[in-house]
Coordinates of C-alpha atoms in Angstrom, one line a residue:
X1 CA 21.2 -31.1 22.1
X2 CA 18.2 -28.7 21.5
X3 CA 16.7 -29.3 18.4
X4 CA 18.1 -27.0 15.2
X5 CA 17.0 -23.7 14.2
X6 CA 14.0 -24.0 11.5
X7 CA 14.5 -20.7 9.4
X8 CA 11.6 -19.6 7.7
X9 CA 11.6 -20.1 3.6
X10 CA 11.9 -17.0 1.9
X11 CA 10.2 -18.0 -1.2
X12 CA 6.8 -18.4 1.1
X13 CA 3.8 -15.3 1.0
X14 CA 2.6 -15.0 4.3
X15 CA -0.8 -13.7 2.6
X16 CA -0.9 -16.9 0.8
X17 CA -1.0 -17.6 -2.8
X18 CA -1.0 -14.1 -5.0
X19 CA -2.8 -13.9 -7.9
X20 CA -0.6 -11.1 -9.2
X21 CA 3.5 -10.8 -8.9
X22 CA 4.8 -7.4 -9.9
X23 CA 8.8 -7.5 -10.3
X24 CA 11.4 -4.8 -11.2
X25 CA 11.9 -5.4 -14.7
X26 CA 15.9 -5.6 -14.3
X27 CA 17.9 -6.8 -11.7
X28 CA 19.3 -3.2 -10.1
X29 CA 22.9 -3.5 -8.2
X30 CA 24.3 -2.0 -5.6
X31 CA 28.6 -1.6 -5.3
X32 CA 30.3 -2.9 -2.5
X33 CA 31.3 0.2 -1.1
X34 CA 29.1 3.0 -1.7
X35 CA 26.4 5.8 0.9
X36 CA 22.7 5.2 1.4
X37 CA 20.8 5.0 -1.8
X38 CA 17.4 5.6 -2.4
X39 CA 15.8 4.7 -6.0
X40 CA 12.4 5.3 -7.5
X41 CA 11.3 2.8 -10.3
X42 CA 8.2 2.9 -11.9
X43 CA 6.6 -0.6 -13.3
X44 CA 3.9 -1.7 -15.2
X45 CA 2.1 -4.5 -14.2
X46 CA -0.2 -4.8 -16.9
X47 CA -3.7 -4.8 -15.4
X48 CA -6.6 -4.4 -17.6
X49 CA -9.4 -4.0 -15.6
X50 CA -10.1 -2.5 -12.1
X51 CA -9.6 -4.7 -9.3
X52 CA -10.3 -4.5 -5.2
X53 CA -7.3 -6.1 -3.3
X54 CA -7.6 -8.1 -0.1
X55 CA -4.3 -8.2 0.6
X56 CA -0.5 -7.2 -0.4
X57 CA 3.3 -8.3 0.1
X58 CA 6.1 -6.1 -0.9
X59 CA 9.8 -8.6 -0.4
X60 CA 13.4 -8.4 -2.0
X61 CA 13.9 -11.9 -4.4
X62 CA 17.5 -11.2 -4.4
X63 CA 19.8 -9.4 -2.7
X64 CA 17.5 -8.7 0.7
X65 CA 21.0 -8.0 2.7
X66 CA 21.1 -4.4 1.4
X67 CA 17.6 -3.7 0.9
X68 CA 16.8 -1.4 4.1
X69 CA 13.3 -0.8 2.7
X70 CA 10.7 -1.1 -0.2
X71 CA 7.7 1.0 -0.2
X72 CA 5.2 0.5 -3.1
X73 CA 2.6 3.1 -4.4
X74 CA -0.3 3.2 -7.0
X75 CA 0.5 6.0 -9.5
X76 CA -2.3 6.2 -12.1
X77 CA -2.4 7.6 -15.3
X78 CA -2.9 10.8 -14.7
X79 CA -0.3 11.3 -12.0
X80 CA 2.1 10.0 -14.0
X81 CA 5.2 12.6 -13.4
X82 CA 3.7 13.7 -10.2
X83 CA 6.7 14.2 -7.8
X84 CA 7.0 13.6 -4.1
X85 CA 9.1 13.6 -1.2
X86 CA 12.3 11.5 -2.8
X87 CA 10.6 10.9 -6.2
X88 CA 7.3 9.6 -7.9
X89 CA 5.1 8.3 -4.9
X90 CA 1.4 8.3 -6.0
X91 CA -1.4 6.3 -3.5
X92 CA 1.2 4.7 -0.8
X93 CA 0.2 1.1 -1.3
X94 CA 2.4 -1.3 1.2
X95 CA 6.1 -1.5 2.9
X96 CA 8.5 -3.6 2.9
X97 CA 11.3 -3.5 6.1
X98 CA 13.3 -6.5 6.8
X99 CA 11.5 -9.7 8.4
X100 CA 8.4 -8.0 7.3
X101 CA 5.0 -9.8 6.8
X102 CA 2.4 -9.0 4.8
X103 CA -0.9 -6.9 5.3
X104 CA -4.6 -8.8 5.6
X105 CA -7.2 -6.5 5.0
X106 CA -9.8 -8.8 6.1
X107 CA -13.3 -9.4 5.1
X108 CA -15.2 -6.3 3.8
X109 CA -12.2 -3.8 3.5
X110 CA -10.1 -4.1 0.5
X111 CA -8.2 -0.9 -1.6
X112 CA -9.0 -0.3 -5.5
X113 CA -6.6 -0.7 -7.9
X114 CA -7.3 0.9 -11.3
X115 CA -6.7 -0.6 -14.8
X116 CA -3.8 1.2 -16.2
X117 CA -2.0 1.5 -13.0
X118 CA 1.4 1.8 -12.4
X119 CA 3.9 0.4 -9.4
X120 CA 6.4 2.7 -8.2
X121 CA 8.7 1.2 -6.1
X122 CA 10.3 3.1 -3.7
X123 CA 14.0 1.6 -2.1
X124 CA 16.8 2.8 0.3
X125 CA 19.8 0.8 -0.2
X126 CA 22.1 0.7 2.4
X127 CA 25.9 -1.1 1.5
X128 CA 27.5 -4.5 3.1
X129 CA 30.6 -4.6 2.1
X130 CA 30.1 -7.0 -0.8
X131 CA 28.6 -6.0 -4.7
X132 CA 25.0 -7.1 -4.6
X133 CA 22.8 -7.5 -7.4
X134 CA 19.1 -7.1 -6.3
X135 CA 15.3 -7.5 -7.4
X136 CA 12.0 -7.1 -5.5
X137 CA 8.6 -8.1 -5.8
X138 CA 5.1 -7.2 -5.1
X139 CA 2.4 -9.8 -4.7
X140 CA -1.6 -8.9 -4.9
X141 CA -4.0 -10.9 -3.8
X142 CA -7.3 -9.7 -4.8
X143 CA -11.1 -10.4 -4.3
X144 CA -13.3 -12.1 -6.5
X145 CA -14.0 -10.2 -9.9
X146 CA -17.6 -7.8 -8.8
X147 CA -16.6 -7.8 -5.4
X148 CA -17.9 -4.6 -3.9
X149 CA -15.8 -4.1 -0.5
X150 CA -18.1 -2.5 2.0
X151 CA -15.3 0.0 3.4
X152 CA -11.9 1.2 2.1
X153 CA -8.4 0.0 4.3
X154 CA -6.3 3.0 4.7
X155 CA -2.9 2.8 5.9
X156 CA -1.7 6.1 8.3
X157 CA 2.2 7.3 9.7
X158 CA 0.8 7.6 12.9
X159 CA 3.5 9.4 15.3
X160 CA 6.4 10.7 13.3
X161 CA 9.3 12.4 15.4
X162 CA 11.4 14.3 13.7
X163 CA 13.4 16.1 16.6
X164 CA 14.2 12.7 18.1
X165 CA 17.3 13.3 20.7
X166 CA 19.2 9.9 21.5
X167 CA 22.2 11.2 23.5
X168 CA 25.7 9.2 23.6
X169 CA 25.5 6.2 26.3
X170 CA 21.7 6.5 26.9
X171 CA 18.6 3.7 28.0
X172 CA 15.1 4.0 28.1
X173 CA 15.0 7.5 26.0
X174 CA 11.2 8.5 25.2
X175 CA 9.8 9.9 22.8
X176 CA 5.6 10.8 22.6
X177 CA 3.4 11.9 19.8
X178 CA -0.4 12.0 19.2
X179 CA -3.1 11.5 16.1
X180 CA -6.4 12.7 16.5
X181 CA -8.9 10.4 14.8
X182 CA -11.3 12.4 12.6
X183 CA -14.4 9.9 12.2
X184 CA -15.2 6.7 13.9
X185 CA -12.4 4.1 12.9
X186 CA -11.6 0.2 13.0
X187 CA -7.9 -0.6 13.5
X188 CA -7.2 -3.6 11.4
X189 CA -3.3 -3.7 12.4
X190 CA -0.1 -1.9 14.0
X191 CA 3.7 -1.9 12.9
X192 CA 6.4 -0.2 14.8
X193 CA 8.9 1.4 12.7
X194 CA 12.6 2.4 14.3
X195 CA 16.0 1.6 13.5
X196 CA 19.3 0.4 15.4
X197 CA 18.9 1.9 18.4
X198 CA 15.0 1.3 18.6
X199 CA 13.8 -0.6 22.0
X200 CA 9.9 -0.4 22.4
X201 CA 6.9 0.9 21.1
X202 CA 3.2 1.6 22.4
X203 CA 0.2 2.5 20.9
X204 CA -2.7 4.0 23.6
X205 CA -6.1 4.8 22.8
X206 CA -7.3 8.0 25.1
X207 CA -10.8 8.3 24.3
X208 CA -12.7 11.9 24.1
X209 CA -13.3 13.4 27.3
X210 CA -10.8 11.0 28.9
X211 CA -7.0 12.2 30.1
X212 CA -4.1 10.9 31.0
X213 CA -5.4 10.5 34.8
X214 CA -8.5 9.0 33.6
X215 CA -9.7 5.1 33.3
X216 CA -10.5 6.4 29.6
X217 CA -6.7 5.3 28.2
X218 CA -6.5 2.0 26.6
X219 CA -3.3 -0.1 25.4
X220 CA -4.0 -1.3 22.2
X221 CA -0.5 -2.6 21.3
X222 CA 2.9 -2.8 22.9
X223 CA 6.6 -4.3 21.3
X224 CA 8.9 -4.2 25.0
X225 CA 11.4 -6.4 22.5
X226 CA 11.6 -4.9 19.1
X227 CA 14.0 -5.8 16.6
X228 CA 15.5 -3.8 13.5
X229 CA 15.9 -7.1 11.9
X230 CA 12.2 -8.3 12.1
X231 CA 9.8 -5.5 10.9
X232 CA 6.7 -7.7 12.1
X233 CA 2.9 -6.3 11.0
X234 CA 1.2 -7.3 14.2
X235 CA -2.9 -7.9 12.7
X236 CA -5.7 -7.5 15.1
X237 CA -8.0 -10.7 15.2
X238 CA -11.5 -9.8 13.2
X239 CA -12.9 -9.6 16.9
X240 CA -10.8 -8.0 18.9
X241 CA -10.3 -4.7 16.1
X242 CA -10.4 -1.5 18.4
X243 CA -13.3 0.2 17.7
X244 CA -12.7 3.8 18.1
X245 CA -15.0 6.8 18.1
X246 CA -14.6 10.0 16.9
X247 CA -12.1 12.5 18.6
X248 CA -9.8 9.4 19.8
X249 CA -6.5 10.0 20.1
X250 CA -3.7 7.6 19.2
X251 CA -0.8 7.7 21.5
X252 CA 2.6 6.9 20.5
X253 CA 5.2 6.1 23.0
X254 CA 8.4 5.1 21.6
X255 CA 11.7 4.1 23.4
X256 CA 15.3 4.0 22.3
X257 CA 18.4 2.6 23.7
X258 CA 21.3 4.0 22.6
X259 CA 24.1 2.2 24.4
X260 CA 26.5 -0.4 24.6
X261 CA 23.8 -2.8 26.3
X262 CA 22.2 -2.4 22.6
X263 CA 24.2 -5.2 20.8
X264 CA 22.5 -3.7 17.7
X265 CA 24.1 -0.6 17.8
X266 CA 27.0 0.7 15.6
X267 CA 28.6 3.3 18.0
X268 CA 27.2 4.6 21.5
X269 CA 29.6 7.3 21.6
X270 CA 27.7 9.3 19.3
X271 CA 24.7 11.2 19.3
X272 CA 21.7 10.4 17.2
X273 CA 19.1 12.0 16.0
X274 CA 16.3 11.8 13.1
X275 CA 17.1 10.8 9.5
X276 CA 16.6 8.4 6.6
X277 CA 20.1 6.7 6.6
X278 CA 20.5 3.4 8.5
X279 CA 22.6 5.1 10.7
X280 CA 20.3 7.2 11.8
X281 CA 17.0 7.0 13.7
X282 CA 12.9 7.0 13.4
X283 CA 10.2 6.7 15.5
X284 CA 6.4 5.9 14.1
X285 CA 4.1 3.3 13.6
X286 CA 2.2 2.2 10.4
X287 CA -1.9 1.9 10.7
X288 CA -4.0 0.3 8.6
X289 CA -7.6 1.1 9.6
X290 CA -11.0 2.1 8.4
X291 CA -13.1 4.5 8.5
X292 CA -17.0 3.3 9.5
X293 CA -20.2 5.6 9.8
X294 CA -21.8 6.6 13.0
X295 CA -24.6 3.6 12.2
X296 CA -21.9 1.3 11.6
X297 CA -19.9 1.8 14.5
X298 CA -23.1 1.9 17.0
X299 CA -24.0 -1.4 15.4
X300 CA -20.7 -3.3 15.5
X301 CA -20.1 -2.0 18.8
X302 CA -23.0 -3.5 19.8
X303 CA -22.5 -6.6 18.3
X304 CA -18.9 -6.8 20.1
X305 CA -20.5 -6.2 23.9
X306 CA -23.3 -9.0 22.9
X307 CA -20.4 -11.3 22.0
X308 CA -18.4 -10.9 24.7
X309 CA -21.5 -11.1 26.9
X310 CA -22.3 -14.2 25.6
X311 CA -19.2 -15.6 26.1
X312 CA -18.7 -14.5 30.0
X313 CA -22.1 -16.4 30.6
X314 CA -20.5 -19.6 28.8
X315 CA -17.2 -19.3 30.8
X316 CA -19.4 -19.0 34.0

C-alpha cells in the first residue's frame, strides 16, 4: 500500500517564527445556515514603536471551513474612521485565501508599520452547514530594530475582470487584462486569485516596443492546475526576480471551466459571472514587487547577465 497522506500542521508559519501575533479579540461565529458575510474588525496590536516587516501571515486559528478570505490592512491613527469599499480598509497589508502561504519580502524590501497602528481585518464568510465559531490571526515578522530597508514591497491587483462571462457547460473560457508598469520594478512573487470554476492563470511580461508577434513577450508565471482550495503565493528565487523596465506591461490570461468536468463546481447549468460571493467568480493575480531607480535597475541587471554568464562558462 502507498504510504499515508502527511497533511500539513496547521499550527506551523510558513514565514517561520513571528515575532508578533495579532488575534481578533473574541471568537466571532457564524450560524449554520445563513448568505455570504463579510465583516470588518478593527484590532489593536499594541505596538509602541515603528517597525519594518520582513514578512507576514494572515490564517484562521479556528473555524478555517467557513473563512473564504481574510485580508489585513494598516489603518493608522489618523485614518481611523476612514471608509472603503466594504468597510475600514486603510494600507492593504496581506491576504489570506484557503491553503494560503505566507509572503517573504526578502532581503532589502520590507513595509513600515507605525507605532499606534491598527489591524483591520477584513473577512467573507461563506456557511457549511454546521454553526462555526471562528478566530484569525496575523503574524509579523519584522527586521532587526534600526534596520533601514533599502526599497519598499508593494503589493498590486494586477488584472481585475469584472465583466467576466462563464457561460453554462463551458471549458477553456479566457479572459485577458493588462497593467502598465510606471517605473522600473522587481517582482518578488505572483498569486492567482479565482474561485470554483477557476482553471489557469498566466502572467506575461511584454516589454516596451515589443508586441504580441514579437520575441519581446516573456512567461513569467503560469498555474495550468489551480485549485480554489490551495491559494498558494508562488515567490520568485532572490535570482531569478524579473527585472522589469519601465513601460512593461503585465499580462494576465486567466482561464475558467465551468462544466461538469470541473468536479469543483456547484452547478454547470448556470451562468456565472463576476462577484464577491463564493458562488460567484474572479479573475486577478496578487503582486508583490518593488519599485527600483533607473541606477538600480541598470546595475542589478547587470549583475544578473554577469551571473548567469559566469555560470554558462562553469556548465561548459
Amino acid at each position: 500500500m502507498p504510504a499515508p497522506l502527511v497533511f500539513e500542521d496547521q499550527d506551523r508559519w510558513h514565514i517561520g517564527k513571528p515575532d508578533m501575533i495579532v488575534t481578533l479579540p473574541k471568537d466571532e461565529f457564524l450560524p449554520a445556515r445563513s448568505p455570504d458575510t463579510w465583516k470588518d474588525i478593527l484590532v489593536d496590536p499594541g505596538l509602541t514603536e515603528d517597525r519594518w516587516i520582513q514578512a507576514v501571515e494572515t490564517k484562521p486559528t479556528k473555524g478555517y471551513t467557513v473563512v473564504h478570505h481574510a485580508a489585513t490592512s494598516l489603518v493608522a491613527d489618523e485614518e481611523d474612521g476612514k471608509i472603503g469599499d466594504g468597510g475600514t480598509q486603510g494600507s492593504f497589508l496581506n491576504e489570506y485565501a484557503v491553503g494560503k502561504n505566507g509572503d517573504v519580502f526578502g532581503d532589502g524590501a520590507a513595509r513600515l508599520i507605525k507605532a499606534g497602528t491598527k489591524i483591520n481585518f477584513n473577512i467573507h464568510l461563506h456557511a457549511n452547514g454546521k454553526d462555526t465559531p471562528l478566530n484569525l490571526a496575523l503574524a509579523l515578522k519584522f527586521y532587526p530594530k534600526g534596520y533601514v530597508p533599502k526599497h519598499v514591497e508593494l503589493t498590486e491587483n494586477v488584472g481585475y475582470v469584472t465583466d467576466l462571462d462563464l457561460p453554462p457547460n463551458t471549458d477553456n473560457i479566457r479572459a485577458d487584462r493588462y497593467f502598465t508598469l510606471m517605473k522600473p520594478t522587481r517582482v518578488l512573487s505572483f498569486q492567482p486569485h479565482m474561485h470554483l470554476r477557476g482553471k489557469g492563470m498566466c502572467v506575461e511580461a511584454i516589454y516596451p516596443g515589443g508586441g504580441i508577434n514579437s520575441d519581446k513577450v516573456e512567461t513569467l508565471s503560469c498555474v495550468n492546475k489551480y485549485r480554489f482550495g490551495w491559494h498558494i503565493v508562488y515567490l520568485y528565487k532572490d535570482d531569478e526576480q524579473p527585472l522589469l523596465p519601465a513601460g512593461t506591461v503585465l499580462h494576465i490570461i486567466s482561464w475558467h471551466d465551468n462544466t461538469a468536468s470541473n468536479r469543483y463546481n456547484p452547478d454547470p447549468k448556470n451562468w456565472v459571472g463576476f462577484g464577491q460571493r463564493s458562488i460567484d467568480d474572479m479573475a486577478f493575480a496578487w503582486v508583490n514587487y518593488i519599485w527600483l531607480t533607473d541606477d538600480d535597475f541598470k546595475a542589478q541587471v547587470d549583475a544578473r547577465k554577469a551571473k548567469d554568464s559566469k555560470t554558462t562558462q562553469q556548465q561548459q
